[in-house]
PDB file of C-alpha atoms in Angstrom:
ATOM      1  CA  ASP G 305     -22.472  77.841  10.450  1.00 50.00           C
ATOM      2  CA  PHE G 306     -19.429  80.119  10.752  1.00 47.00           C
ATOM      3  CA  LEU G 307     -18.835  79.015  14.360  1.00 47.00           C
ATOM      4  CA  GLN G 308     -19.215  75.360  13.363  1.00 59.00           C
ATOM      5  CA  SER G 309     -16.704  75.905  10.525  1.00 68.00           C
ATOM      6  CA  ASP G 310     -14.228  77.496  12.969  1.00 76.00           C
ATOM      7  CA  ASN G 311     -14.652  74.586  15.404  1.00 80.00           C
ATOM      8  CA  LYS G 312     -14.014  72.078  12.604  1.00 78.00           C
ATOM      9  CA  LYS G 313     -10.883  73.968  11.516  1.00 84.00           C
ATOM     10  CA  GLU G 314      -9.634  74.011  15.110  1.00 86.00           C
ATOM     11  CA  TYR G 315     -10.423  70.289  15.488  1.00 84.00           C
ATOM     12  CA  ASP G 316      -8.621  69.471  12.209  1.00 85.00           C
ATOM     13  CA  LYS G 317      -5.628  71.542  13.321  1.00 91.00           C
ATOM     14  CA  ASN G 318      -5.568  69.706  16.677  1.00 92.00           C
ATOM     15  CA  ILE G 319      -5.722  66.281  14.994  1.00 93.00           C
ATOM     16  CA  LYS G 320      -2.919  67.260  12.594  1.00 94.00           C
ATOM     17  CA  ASN G 321      -0.856  68.422  15.567  1.00 95.00           C
ATOM     18  CA  CYS G 322      -1.487  65.100  17.359  1.00 95.00           C
ATOM     19  CA  PHE G 323      -0.376  63.124  14.291  1.00 95.00           C
ATOM     20  CA  GLU G 324       2.792  65.244  14.127  1.00 95.00           C
ATOM     21  CA  LYS G 325       3.524  64.686  17.829  1.00 95.00           C
ATOM     22  CA  LEU G 326       3.171  60.940  17.321  1.00 95.00           C
ATOM     23  CA  GLU G 327       6.011  61.048  14.796  1.00 94.00           C
ATOM     24  CA  ASP G 328       8.424  61.736  17.692  1.00 94.00           C
ATOM     25  CA  TRP G 329       8.508  58.157  19.012  1.00 95.00           C
ATOM     26  CA  LYS G 330       8.917  56.790  15.477  1.00 96.00           C
ATOM     27  CA  ILE G 331      11.820  59.156  14.767  1.00 96.00           C
ATOM     28  CA  ALA G 332      13.430  58.121  18.063  1.00 96.00           C
ATOM     29  CA  LEU G 333      13.016  54.420  17.216  1.00 97.00           C
ATOM     30  CA  GLU G 334      14.357  54.904  13.677  1.00 97.00           C
ATOM     31  CA  HIS G 335      17.395  56.662  15.158  1.00 97.00           C
ATOM     32  CA  LEU G 336      17.966  53.744  17.542  1.00 97.00           C
ATOM     33  CA  PHE G 337      17.635  51.351  14.588  1.00 97.00           C
ATOM     34  CA  LYS G 338      20.276  53.303  12.643  1.00 97.00           C
ATOM     35  CA  VAL G 339      22.735  53.385  15.556  1.00 96.00           C
ATOM     36  CA  SER G 340      22.152  49.628  15.885  1.00 96.00           C
ATOM     37  CA  ASP G 341      23.489  49.299  12.312  1.00 96.00           C
ATOM     38  CA  GLU G 342      19.922  48.569  11.185  1.00 96.00           C
ATOM     39  CA  ASN G 343      20.094  45.241  12.978  1.00 96.00           C
ATOM     40  CA  ILE G 344      16.806  44.255  14.639  1.00 95.00           C
ATOM     41  CA  GLU G 345      18.505  41.787  17.004  1.00 96.00           C
ATOM     42  CA  ASP G 346      20.907  44.465  18.268  1.00 97.00           C
ATOM     43  CA  LEU G 347      18.039  46.897  18.741  1.00 97.00           C
ATOM     44  CA  ALA G 348      16.037  44.234  20.590  1.00 97.00           C
ATOM     45  CA  LYS G 349      19.040  43.655  22.856  1.00 97.00           C
ATOM     46  CA  LEU G 350      19.348  47.391  23.599  1.00 97.00           C
ATOM     47  CA  LEU G 351      15.625  47.709  24.338  1.00 97.00           C
ATOM     48  CA  SER G 352      15.722  44.591  26.525  1.00 97.00           C
ATOM     49  CA  GLU G 353      18.516  46.151  28.576  1.00 97.00           C
ATOM     50  CA  ILE G 354      16.407  49.300  29.030  1.00 97.00           C
ATOM     51  CA  LYS G 355      13.419  47.148  29.989  1.00 97.00           C
ATOM     52  CA  LEU G 356      15.422  45.412  32.725  1.00 97.00           C
ATOM     53  CA  LYS G 357      17.222  48.552  33.931  1.00 97.00           C
ATOM     54  CA  HIS G 358      13.948  50.481  34.350  1.00 96.00           C
ATOM     55  CA  ASP G 359      11.800  47.518  35.471  1.00 96.00           C
ATOM     56  CA  LEU G 360       9.350  47.856  32.575  1.00 96.00           C
ATOM     57  CA  THR G 361       7.795  44.431  33.052  1.00 95.00           C
ATOM     58  CA  ASP G 362       4.993  45.033  30.527  1.00 96.00           C
ATOM     59  CA  ALA G 363       7.340  46.162  27.747  1.00 96.00           C
ATOM     60  CA  ASN G 364       7.820  43.678  24.933  1.00 95.00           C
ATOM     61  CA  PRO G 365      11.003  44.317  22.923  1.00 96.00           C
ATOM     62  CA  ILE G 366      10.801  41.244  20.715  1.00 95.00           C
ATOM     63  CA  LYS G 367      11.849  41.185  17.078  1.00 95.00           C
ATOM     64  CA  THR G 368       8.326  41.009  15.601  1.00 93.00           C
ATOM     65  CA  SER G 369       7.096  43.927  17.733  1.00 95.00           C
ATOM     66  CA  ILE G 370      10.084  46.068  16.788  1.00 96.00           C
ATOM     67  CA  GLN G 371       9.557  45.279  13.098  1.00 95.00           C
ATOM     68  CA  ARG G 372       5.904  46.292  13.385  1.00 94.00           C
ATOM     69  CA  TRP G 373       6.796  49.526  15.171  1.00 96.00           C
ATOM     70  CA  LEU G 374       9.395  50.366  12.531  1.00 95.00           C
ATOM     71  CA  PHE G 375       7.717  49.264   9.314  1.00 94.00           C
ATOM     72  CA  ASP G 376       3.937  49.125   9.809  1.00 92.00           C
ATOM     73  CA  ASP G 377       2.489  52.459   8.675  1.00 87.00           C
ATOM     74  CA  GLU G 378      -0.741  51.649  10.475  1.00 86.00           C
ATOM     75  CA  CYS G 379       1.021  51.467  13.849  1.00 91.00           C
ATOM     76  CA  ILE G 380       0.083  54.801  15.394  1.00 93.00           C
ATOM     77  CA  CYS G 381       1.907  54.243  18.669  1.00 94.00           C
ATOM     78  CA  PRO G 382       3.108  51.246  20.675  1.00 95.00           C
ATOM     79  CA  ARG G 383       1.534  50.457  24.045  1.00 94.00           C
ATOM     80  CA  MET G 384       2.682  52.790  26.814  1.00 94.00           C
ATOM     81  CA  PRO G 385       5.294  50.492  28.431  1.00 95.00           C
ATOM     82  CA  ASN G 386       6.887  50.005  25.001  1.00 97.00           C
ATOM     83  CA  LEU G 387       6.674  53.720  24.240  1.00 96.00           C
ATOM     84  CA  ARG G 388       8.394  54.541  27.528  1.00 96.00           C
ATOM     85  CA  MET G 389      11.111  51.956  26.802  1.00 97.00           C
ATOM     86  CA  ILE G 390      11.781  53.502  23.368  1.00 97.00           C
ATOM     87  CA  LEU G 391      11.918  57.042  24.785  1.00 97.00           C
ATOM     88  CA  LEU G 392      14.256  55.947  27.585  1.00 97.00           C
ATOM     89  CA  ALA G 393      16.560  54.179  25.110  1.00 97.00           C
ATOM     90  CA  ALA G 394      16.594  57.319  22.947  1.00 97.00           C
ATOM     91  CA  LYS G 395      17.384  59.436  26.030  1.00 96.00           C
ATOM     92  CA  VAL G 396      14.479  61.788  25.382  1.00 94.00           C
ATOM     93  CA  ASP G 397      14.321  64.745  27.778  1.00 93.00           C
ATOM     94  CA  ASP G 398      11.479  64.974  30.314  1.00 94.00           C
ATOM     95  CA  ILE G 399      10.257  61.433  29.667  1.00 93.00           C
ATOM     96  CA  ASP G 400       7.272  61.628  32.023  1.00 94.00           C
ATOM     97  CA  ASN G 401       5.767  64.678  30.310  1.00 95.00           C
ATOM     98  CA  LYS G 402       6.667  63.387  26.837  1.00 95.00           C
ATOM     99  CA  THR G 403       4.966  60.057  27.567  1.00 94.00           C
ATOM    100  CA  ILE G 404       1.816  61.822  28.801  1.00 95.00           C
ATOM    101  CA  GLU G 405       1.851  64.125  25.758  1.00 96.00           C
ATOM    102  CA  LEU G 406       2.157  61.175  23.369  1.00 96.00           C
ATOM    103  CA  GLU G 407      -0.454  59.142  25.260  1.00 95.00           C
ATOM    104  CA  ASN G 408      -2.935  62.034  24.956  1.00 96.00           C
ATOM    105  CA  ALA G 409      -2.096  62.499  21.256  1.00 96.00           C
ATOM    106  CA  PHE G 410      -2.626  58.772  20.721  1.00 95.00           C
ATOM    107  CA  ARG G 411      -6.054  58.893  22.365  1.00 95.00           C
ATOM    108  CA  GLU G 412      -7.096  61.819  20.149  1.00 95.00           C
ATOM    109  CA  VAL G 413      -5.814  60.180  16.954  1.00 95.00           C
ATOM    110  CA  ASN G 414      -7.243  56.779  17.833  1.00 93.00           C
ATOM    111  CA  SER G 415     -10.661  58.295  18.526  1.00 93.00           C
ATOM    112  CA  TYR G 416     -10.456  60.222  15.253  1.00 92.00           C
ATOM    113  CA  THR G 417      -9.496  57.157  13.183  1.00 90.00           C
ATOM    114  CA  ILE G 418     -12.251  55.031  14.767  1.00 90.00           C
ATOM    115  CA  SER G 419     -14.807  57.754  14.057  1.00 90.00           C
ATOM    116  CA  LEU G 420     -13.553  58.173  10.487  1.00 88.00           C
ATOM    117  CA  SER G 421     -13.554  54.413   9.885  1.00 88.00           C
ATOM    118  CA  THR G 422     -17.088  54.107  11.270  1.00 90.00           C
ATOM    119  CA  GLY G 423     -18.255  56.969   9.049  1.00 90.00           C
ATOM    120  CA  ILE G 424     -16.716  55.402   5.945  1.00 89.00           C
ATOM    121  CA  LYS G 425     -18.221  51.981   6.682  1.00 90.00           C
ATOM    122  CA  LYS G 426     -21.656  53.497   7.372  1.00 90.00           C
ATOM    123  CA  SER G 427     -21.564  55.505   4.116  1.00 88.00           C
ATOM    124  CA  ILE G 428     -20.570  52.437   2.103  1.00 86.00           C
ATOM    125  CA  ILE G 429     -23.210  50.225   3.728  1.00 86.00           C
ATOM    126  CA  ASP G 430     -25.867  52.933   3.151  1.00 87.00           C
ATOM    127  CA  GLN G 431     -24.910  53.014  -0.545  1.00 83.00           C
ATOM    128  CA  LEU G 432     -24.901  49.227  -0.846  1.00 81.00           C
ATOM    129  CA  THR G 433     -28.272  48.759   0.858  1.00 83.00           C
ATOM    130  CA  SER G 434     -29.991  51.597  -1.034  1.00 84.00           C
ATOM    131  CA  ARG G 435     -29.234  50.241  -4.508  1.00 74.00           C
ATOM    132  CA  ALA G 436     -31.119  47.569  -6.402  1.00 70.00           C
ATOM    133  CA  VAL G 437     -28.128  46.944  -8.653  1.00 67.00           C
ATOM    134  CA  ILE G 438     -24.619  47.455  -7.337  1.00 69.00           C
ATOM    135  CA  GLU G 439     -22.065  48.730  -9.810  1.00 75.00           C
ATOM    136  CA  ASP G 440     -18.462  47.545  -9.718  1.00 79.00           C
ATOM    137  CA  THR G 441     -17.353  50.988  -8.511  1.00 85.00           C
ATOM    138  CA  PHE G 442     -19.079  53.916  -6.855  1.00 85.00           C
ATOM    139  CA  SER G 443     -18.167  56.874  -4.668  1.00 86.00           C
ATOM    140  CA  VAL G 444     -19.245  58.094  -1.259  1.00 85.00           C
ATOM    141  CA  ILE G 445     -18.684  61.573   0.111  1.00 85.00           C
ATOM    142  CA  LEU G 446     -17.550  61.942   3.717  1.00 83.00           C
ATOM    143  CA  ASN G 447     -16.658  65.304   5.254  1.00 77.00           C
ATOM    144  CA  GLY G 448     -16.434  66.766   1.762  1.00 78.00           C
ATOM    145  CA  ASN G 449     -13.976  64.100   0.577  1.00 82.00           C
ATOM    146  CA  GLU G 450     -14.776  61.648  -2.201  1.00 88.00           C
ATOM    147  CA  ILE G 451     -13.955  58.024  -1.440  1.00 87.00           C
ATOM    148  CA  LYS G 452     -13.943  55.630  -4.385  1.00 89.00           C
ATOM    149  CA  VAL G 453     -15.233  52.138  -3.616  1.00 85.00           C
ATOM    150  CA  GLU G 454     -14.677  48.951  -5.615  1.00 83.00           C
ATOM    151  CA  THR G 455     -17.023  46.032  -5.154  1.00 78.00           C
ATOM    152  CA  GLY G 456     -16.556  42.411  -5.963  1.00 74.00           C
ATOM    153  CA  THR G 457     -18.002  39.004  -5.259  1.00 70.00           C
ATOM    154  CA  ILE G 458     -16.136  36.196  -3.592  1.00 69.00           C
ATOM    155  CA  ALA G 459     -17.198  33.186  -5.621  1.00 70.00           C
ATOM    156  CA  SER G 460     -15.403  30.591  -3.526  1.00 71.00           C
ATOM    157  CA  LEU G 461     -12.671  30.177  -0.989  1.00 72.00           C
ATOM    158  CA  VAL G 462      -9.858  27.747  -1.629  1.00 73.00           C
ATOM    159  CA  LYS G 463      -7.285  26.953   1.013  1.00 75.00           C
ATOM    160  CA  ASN G 464      -3.744  27.433  -0.144  1.00 73.00           C
ATOM    161  CA  GLU G 465      -0.389  28.109   1.400  1.00 71.00           C
ATOM    162  CA  ILE G 466       0.018  31.651   0.073  1.00 70.00           C
ATOM    163  CA  GLU G 467       0.821  34.084   2.851  1.00 68.00           C
ATOM    164  CA  ILE G 468      -0.973  37.435   2.581  1.00 65.00           C
ATOM    165  CA  ASP G 469       0.159  40.478   4.567  1.00 62.00           C
ATOM    166  CA  TYR G 470      -2.619  41.352   7.013  1.00 57.00           C
ATOM    167  CA  ARG G 471      -2.766  44.967   5.747  1.00 57.00           C
ATOM    168  CA  ASN G 472      -3.888  43.652   2.356  1.00 59.00           C
ATOM    169  CA  ALA G 473      -6.639  41.537   3.904  1.00 57.00           C
ATOM    170  CA  ARG G 474      -8.271  44.193   6.081  1.00 51.00           C
ATOM    171  CA  LYS G 475     -11.099  45.084   3.741  1.00 56.00           C
ATOM    172  CA  ILE G 476     -14.823  45.529   4.165  1.00 53.00           C
ATOM    173  CA  LEU G 477     -16.558  42.353   3.059  1.00 49.00           C
ATOM    174  CA  CYS G 478     -20.336  42.409   2.558  1.00 42.00           C
TER     175      CYS G 478
END
């Protein structure tokens, strides 16, 4: 039990460290955005120049991608060609090692978030399928953390022209 607790603490510390490392690319991009007078088009132009100069054919410095990288809190890290382009534009030292470091951190964090998401979904589904009557709210415990769940019923779907941000639509529907 003690050894398992130590391993979990070490794992948690590693994941926290990976999340912190992944802030580096975002800080670099935010700096580039500021020196571009917070103008997405100017930043896209700068990144496009870096793409061409360094022959990063798979990089995609378009306005919508840059906006997602800057403003979407769920964006952990852009794809590697885009990450390299951002680091090159920011003139980060030792780009090859930094890219590898961030790629490894991304893999760790991505694996962690998938595992966590799967655990949450499984706990919620277990609760929903084990109850005869489902309350409007209930809680599940995962890794010692309480997660409050709200349930609801979709009575009907009506097509309308209201645009909903995708982050507000990514919910478990049962």
